[in-house]
Coordinates of N, CA and C in Angstrom, one line a residue:
M267 N 18.0 23.3 -4.5 CA 17.2 23.3 -5.8 C 15.9 24.4 -5.9
T268 N 15.2 24.7 -7.0 CA 14.4 25.6 -6.9 C 13.2 24.9 -7.1
S269 N 11.8 25.7 -7.0 CA 10.8 24.7 -6.4 C 10.1 24.1 -7.6
K270 N 10.7 24.3 -8.6 CA 10.2 23.7 -10.1 C 11.1 22.3 -9.9
Q271 N 11.9 22.4 -9.8 CA 12.6 21.2 -9.6 C 12.2 20.1 -8.4
L272 N 12.2 20.8 -7.6 CA 11.5 20.0 -6.4 C 10.4 19.2 -6.6
S273 N 9.5 19.5 -7.3 CA 8.1 19.5 -7.6 C 8.4 18.2 -9.1
Q274 N 9.5 18.4 -9.7 CA 9.9 17.6 -10.7 C 10.2 16.2 -9.9
L275 N 10.8 16.1 -9.0 CA 11.5 15.3 -8.4 C 10.5 14.6 -7.3
I276 N 9.6 15.1 -7.1 CA 8.4 14.5 -6.6 C 7.7 13.5 -7.4
I277 N 7.1 14.4 -8.3 CA 6.3 13.4 -9.4 C 7.0 12.4 -10.0
R278 N 8.4 12.6 -10.3 CA 9.2 11.7 -10.7 C 9.4 9.9 -9.6
L279 N 9.4 10.7 -8.7 CA 9.9 9.5 -7.5 C 8.4 8.5 -7.5
G280 N 7.5 9.8 -7.6 CA 6.1 8.7 -7.4 C 5.4 8.2 -7.7
L281 N 5.5 8.4 -9.2 CA 5.6 7.9 -10.6 C 6.1 6.8 -11.0
G282 N 7.5 6.8 -10.8 CA 8.5 5.8 -10.6 C 8.2 4.7 -9.6
I283 N 8.2 4.9 -8.7 CA 8.1 4.0 -7.4 C 6.7 3.4 -7.8
N284 N 5.8 3.9 -8.5 CA 4.7 3.5 -8.2 C 4.3 2.2 -9.5
M285 N 5.1 3.0 -10.6 CA 4.9 2.2 -11.7 C 5.8 0.7 -11.7
F286 N 7.2 0.6 -11.0 CA 8.1 0.2 -10.5 C 7.3 -0.7 -9.7
M287 N 7.0 -0.9 -8.6 CA 6.0 -1.5 -7.5 C 4.8 -2.1 -8.4
H288 N 4.1 -1.6 -9.3 CA 2.9 -2.4 -10.1 C 3.7 -3.5 -10.7
G289 N 4.6 -3.5 -11.2 CA 5.6 -4.7 -12.2 C 6.2 -5.6 -11.5
L290 N 7.0 -5.3 -10.3 CA 7.3 -6.1 -9.0 C 6.8 -7.1 -8.4
V291 N 5.6 -6.6 -7.7 CA 4.8 -7.2 -6.8 C 4.0 -8.2 -7.9
R292 N 4.0 -8.1 -9.4 CA 2.8 -8.5 -9.7 C 3.7 -10.3 -10.6
I293 N 5.3 -9.7 -10.8 CA 5.7 -10.7 -11.5 C 6.5 -12.0 -10.7
P294 N 6.4 -12.4 -9.4 CA 6.0 -13.4 -8.9 C 4.8 -14.3 -8.8
K295 N 3.8 -13.2 -8.7 CA 2.6 -14.5 -9.4 C 1.8 -13.9 -10.3
L296 N 2.7 -13.7 -11.4 CA 2.2 -13.6 -12.6 C 1.2 -14.5 -13.2
S297 N 0.8 -15.6 -12.9 CA 0.0 -16.6 -13.3 C -1.4 -15.7 -12.8
E298 N -1.4 -16.1 -11.4 CA -2.2 -15.3 -10.8 C -3.1 -14.0 -10.9
F299 N -2.2 -13.0 -11.5 CA -2.6 -12.0 -11.7 C -3.2 -11.9 -13.3
V300 N -2.9 -13.0 -13.8 CA -3.3 -12.7 -15.5 C -4.3 -13.6 -15.3
A301 N -4.5 -14.6 -14.5 CA -6.3 -15.3 -14.0 C -7.2 -14.3 -13.9
K302 N -6.2 -13.9 -12.7 CA -7.6 -13.2 -12.0 C -8.0 -11.7 -13.1
T303 N -7.3 -11.1 -14.1 CA -7.5 -10.3 -14.4 C -8.1 -10.3 -16.1
E304 N -7.9 -11.8 -16.3 CA -7.9 -12.1 -17.5 C -10.3 -12.3 -17.3
A305 N -10.1 -12.8 -16.4 CA -11.9 -12.9 -16.2 C -12.9 -12.2 -16.8
G306 N -12.0 -10.5 -15.5 CA -13.4 -9.5 -16.2 C -13.3 -9.0 -17.3
F307 N -12.5 -9.9 -18.4 CA -12.2 -9.3 -19.9 C -13.4 -10.5 -20.9
S308 N -13.8 -11.1 -20.0 CA -14.2 -12.4 -21.0 C -15.6 -11.8 -22.1
G309 N -16.4 -11.3 -21.1 CA -17.7 -10.1 -22.1 C -17.2 -9.3 -22.8
T310 N -16.3 -8.7 -23.0 CA -15.7 -8.0 -23.9 C -15.1 -8.4 -25.8
I311 N -15.2 -7.9 -26.1 CA -14.5 -7.9 -27.8 C -13.2 -8.2 -28.2
L312 N -12.7 -8.4 -26.7 CA -11.3 -8.6 -26.6 C -10.6 -10.2 -27.1
P313 N -9.9 -10.8 -28.1 CA -9.5 -12.3 -28.3 C -8.7 -12.5 -26.9
L314 N -9.1 -13.6 -26.0 CA -8.5 -13.8 -25.2 C -6.9 -14.5 -25.3
L315 N -6.6 -14.5 -26.4 CA -5.1 -14.8 -26.4 C -4.6 -13.1 -26.6
L316 N -5.0 -12.3 -27.2 CA -4.7 -11.0 -26.6 C -4.5 -10.5 -25.3
T317 N -5.7 -10.8 -24.9 CA -5.9 -10.4 -23.5 C -4.7 -10.6 -22.9
K318 N -4.5 -12.3 -22.8 CA -3.6 -13.0 -22.1 C -2.0 -12.6 -22.4
A319 N -2.1 -12.6 -23.7 CA -0.7 -11.8 -24.0 C -0.3 -10.6 -23.5
F320 N -0.9 -9.4 -23.4 CA -1.0 -8.0 -22.8 C -0.8 -8.2 -21.4
L321 N -1.3 -9.1 -20.7 CA -2.1 -9.5 -19.1 C -0.4 -10.2 -18.9
F322 N 0.3 -11.0 -19.6 CA 1.5 -11.7 -19.2 C 3.0 -10.5 -19.4
T323 N 2.9 -9.7 -20.2 CA 3.7 -8.6 -20.5 C 3.5 -7.4 -19.7
L324 N 2.5 -7.4 -18.9 CA 2.4 -5.5 -18.9 C 2.8 -5.5 -17.1
P325 N 3.4 -6.5 -16.4 CA 4.2 -6.3 -15.3 C 5.6 -6.3 -15.3
F326 N 6.1 -6.6 -16.8 CA 7.4 -5.9 -16.8 C 7.5 -4.8 -17.5
V327 N 6.6 -4.4 -18.4 CA 6.4 -3.4 -19.2 C 6.5 -2.6 -17.8
E328 N 5.5 -2.3 -16.9 CA 5.4 -1.5 -15.8 C 6.9 -1.2 -15.1
L329 N 7.5 -2.7 -14.6 CA 8.5 -2.5 -14.0 C 9.4 -1.3 -14.8
S330 N 9.8 -1.5 -16.0 CA 10.7 -1.1 -16.9 C 10.6 0.4 -17.4
V331 N 9.3 0.6 -17.1 CA 8.9 2.3 -16.9 C 9.5 3.0 -15.4
G332 N 8.9 2.0 -14.5 CA 9.1 2.7 -13.4 C 10.8 2.8 -13.2
I333 N 11.4 1.9 -13.8 CA 13.2 1.8 -13.6 C 13.3 2.8 -14.5
M334 N 12.7 3.2 -15.7 CA 13.6 4.5 -16.3 C 13.1 5.6 -15.9
I335 N 11.7 5.7 -15.0 CA 11.7 7.2 -14.6 C 12.6 7.1 -13.3
L336 N 12.7 6.6 -12.7 CA 13.8 6.7 -11.1 C 15.2 6.5 -11.8
L337 N 15.8 6.3 -12.9 CA 17.0 6.3 -13.4 C 17.2 7.9 -13.3
G338 N 16.5 8.6 -14.1 CA 16.4 10.0 -14.5 C 17.1 10.1 -15.6
G339 N 17.8 11.5 -15.9 CA 18.1 11.9 -16.6 C 17.4 11.6 -18.0
Q340 N 18.2 10.9 -19.1 CA 17.3 11.0 -20.5 C 16.7 10.0 -20.4
F341 N 16.2 9.0 -19.7 CA 15.4 7.5 -19.2 C 14.1 8.6 -19.1
T342 N 14.3 9.6 -18.4 CA 12.6 10.1 -17.6 C 11.9 10.6 -18.8
K343 N 12.1 11.1 -19.6 CA 10.9 11.8 -21.0 C 10.6 10.1 -21.4
W344 N 11.3 9.4 -21.7 CA 11.1 8.6 -22.9 C 10.0 7.3 -21.3
G345 N 10.7 7.1 -20.1 CA 9.8 6.3 -19.1 C 8.4 7.2 -19.0
Y346 N 8.4 8.6 -19.1 CA 7.0 9.4 -18.5 C 5.7 8.8 -20.0
F347 N 6.7 9.0 -21.2 CA 5.8 8.9 -22.4 C 5.4 7.2 -22.3
A348 N 6.7 6.2 -22.0 CA 6.1 5.0 -22.4 C 4.7 4.8 -21.0
G349 N 4.7 5.0 -20.2 CA 3.9 5.0 -18.8 C 2.7 5.6 -19.6
G350 N 2.7 6.9 -19.9 CA 1.0 7.0 -20.3 C 0.8 6.3 -21.4
I351 N 1.6 6.0 -22.1 CA 0.8 4.7 -24.1 C 0.5 3.8 -22.6
T352 N 1.2 3.1 -21.8 CA 0.6 1.8 -20.6 C -0.6 2.3 -20.4
I353 N -0.7 3.7 -19.5 CA -1.8 3.4 -19.1 C -3.2 3.9 -19.7
C354 N -2.8 4.5 -21.1 CA -3.8 4.7 -22.4 C -4.2 3.1 -22.8
A355 N -3.5 2.4 -22.8 CA -3.7 0.6 -23.6 C -5.1 -0.1 -22.4
L356 N -4.2 0.4 -20.9 CA -4.9 0.0 -20.1 C -6.3 0.5 -20.0
L357 N -6.6 1.9 -20.1 CA -7.8 3.0 -20.0 C -8.7 2.0 -21.2
F358 N -8.2 1.7 -22.3 CA -8.8 1.5 -23.4 C -9.7 -0.1 -23.0
G359 N -8.9 -1.0 -22.5 CA -9.7 -2.3 -21.6 C -10.4 -2.2 -20.4
T360 N -10.1 -1.0 -19.8 CA -10.7 -1.0 -18.9 C -12.5 -0.5 -19.7
T361 N -12.9 0.9 -20.0 CA -13.4 1.0 -20.9 C -14.3 0.2 -21.6
L362 N -13.8 -0.7 -22.1 CA -14.1 -1.9 -22.9 C -15.3 -2.7 -21.9
K363 N -14.7 -2.6 -20.7 CA -16.0 -3.5 -19.7 C -16.4 -2.7 -19.2
E364 N -16.6 -1.5 -19.5 CA -17.6 -0.1 -18.7 C -17.1 -0.1 -17.5
D365 N -15.8 -0.6 -17.0 CA -15.5 0.3 -15.6 C -15.3 1.5 -15.4
W366 N -16.5 2.4 -15.2 CA -15.8 3.9 -15.5 C -15.1 4.4 -14.0
T367 N -15.2 4.0 -12.9 CA -14.8 4.0 -11.6 C -13.4 3.7 -11.9
G368 N -12.9 2.6 -12.7 CA -11.7 2.2 -12.9 C -10.6 3.3 -13.4
A369 N -11.6 3.5 -15.1 CA -11.3 4.4 -16.0 C -11.1 6.0 -15.3
G370 N -11.8 6.4 -14.5 CA -11.5 7.5 -14.0 C -10.2 7.4 -12.9
S371 N -9.9 6.5 -12.5 CA -8.5 6.2 -11.8 C -7.8 6.2 -12.4
Q372 N -7.6 5.6 -13.8 CA -6.6 5.8 -15.1 C -6.5 7.1 -15.0
M373 N -7.8 7.8 -15.6 CA -7.0 9.1 -16.3 C -6.2 9.8 -15.3
V374 N -6.6 9.9 -14.1 CA -5.1 10.3 -12.8 C -3.9 10.3 -13.6
Y375 N -4.0 9.0 -13.9 CA -2.9 8.4 -14.3 C -2.3 9.2 -15.6
V376 N -2.9 9.7 -16.2 CA -3.1 10.1 -17.6 C -2.6 11.3 -17.5
I377 N -3.4 12.1 -16.6 CA -3.2 13.4 -16.0 C -1.8 13.6 -15.9
A378 N -1.7 12.9 -14.6 CA 0.1 12.9 -14.1 C 1.3 12.4 -15.0
F379 N 0.8 11.6 -16.0 CA 2.0 11.6 -17.1 C 1.9 12.6 -17.7
Y380 N 1.2 13.1 -17.9 CA 1.0 14.5 -18.7 C 1.8 15.9 -18.4
L381 N 1.2 16.3 -16.9 CA 1.8 17.0 -16.2 C 3.5 16.9 -15.9
A382 N 4.3 15.4 -15.6 CA 5.2 15.2 -15.4 C 6.0 15.8 -16.6
L383 N 5.6 14.8 -17.9 CA 6.2 15.4 -19.1 C 6.8 17.0 -19.6
R384 N 5.1 17.4 -19.6 CA 5.5 18.8 -19.6 C 6.5 19.8 -18.7
G385 N 6.0 19.1 -17.9 CA 7.2 19.6 -16.3 C 8.4 19.3 -16.8
L386 N 9.0 18.5 -17.3 CA 10.4 18.4 -17.8 C 10.7 19.9 -18.3
D387 N 10.5 20.3 -19.2 CA 10.5 21.4 -20.2 C 10.3 22.7 -19.1
S388 N 9.6 22.6 -18.1 CA 9.7 23.6 -17.1 C 10.5 23.7 -16.0
A389 N 11.5 22.6 -16.2 CA 12.1 22.1 -15.0 C 13.9 22.7 -15.3
G390 N 13.9 23.2 -16.6 CA 15.1 23.9 -17.6 C 15.9 22.4 -18.2
R391 N 14.8 21.8 -18.7 CA 15.5 20.5 -19.6 C 14.9 21.0 -21.2
S392 N 15.4 20.7 -21.9 CA 15.2 21.4 -23.1 C 14.5 20.1 -23.9
H393 N 13.7 20.2 -25.4 CA 13.1 19.4 -25.8 C 14.1 18.5 -27.3
S394 N 15.2 19.3 -27.2 CA 16.1 18.8 -27.8 C 17.2 17.6 -27.6
R395 N 16.9 17.4 -26.3 CA 17.5 16.3 -25.7 C 17.2 14.6 -25.8

C-alpha cells in the first residue's frame, strides 16, 4: 500500500468507528439521550417537536454513516458526504445555542470529512464511481 492509501485507511477507520460508536452507544439509551440533549435547546428558536424528531433520528443516522464508511468501496464516498452533512446540521444547532466550544469541536469534524472526501481522489479513486 502507498502512503496515500494508508492515510486514507486511517481516516476511514477513525471516522467510521467514531460515527458508528456515536450511534451504537446512544441507541440503547435513546430516551435518556434525547431528554438530556433537548434541554439545551429550550432557549433557541427551534420548535421542541423538530428538536425531538432530529434527536431521535440522529443516533440511527450516525450508526448508518459509520457503517457506510467502514464498509468502504462505493459506500465510503457517500458515508463521508452524509457524515459531513450530519455534522453541519449539528453545527447549526450548536451555534443556535451559542456553544462556541462545541462548534469548534464540530468544525474539526467538518474539516476531517472534507479532507477524507477529497482524499478519495488522491488515493487513486475517480470522481466517476
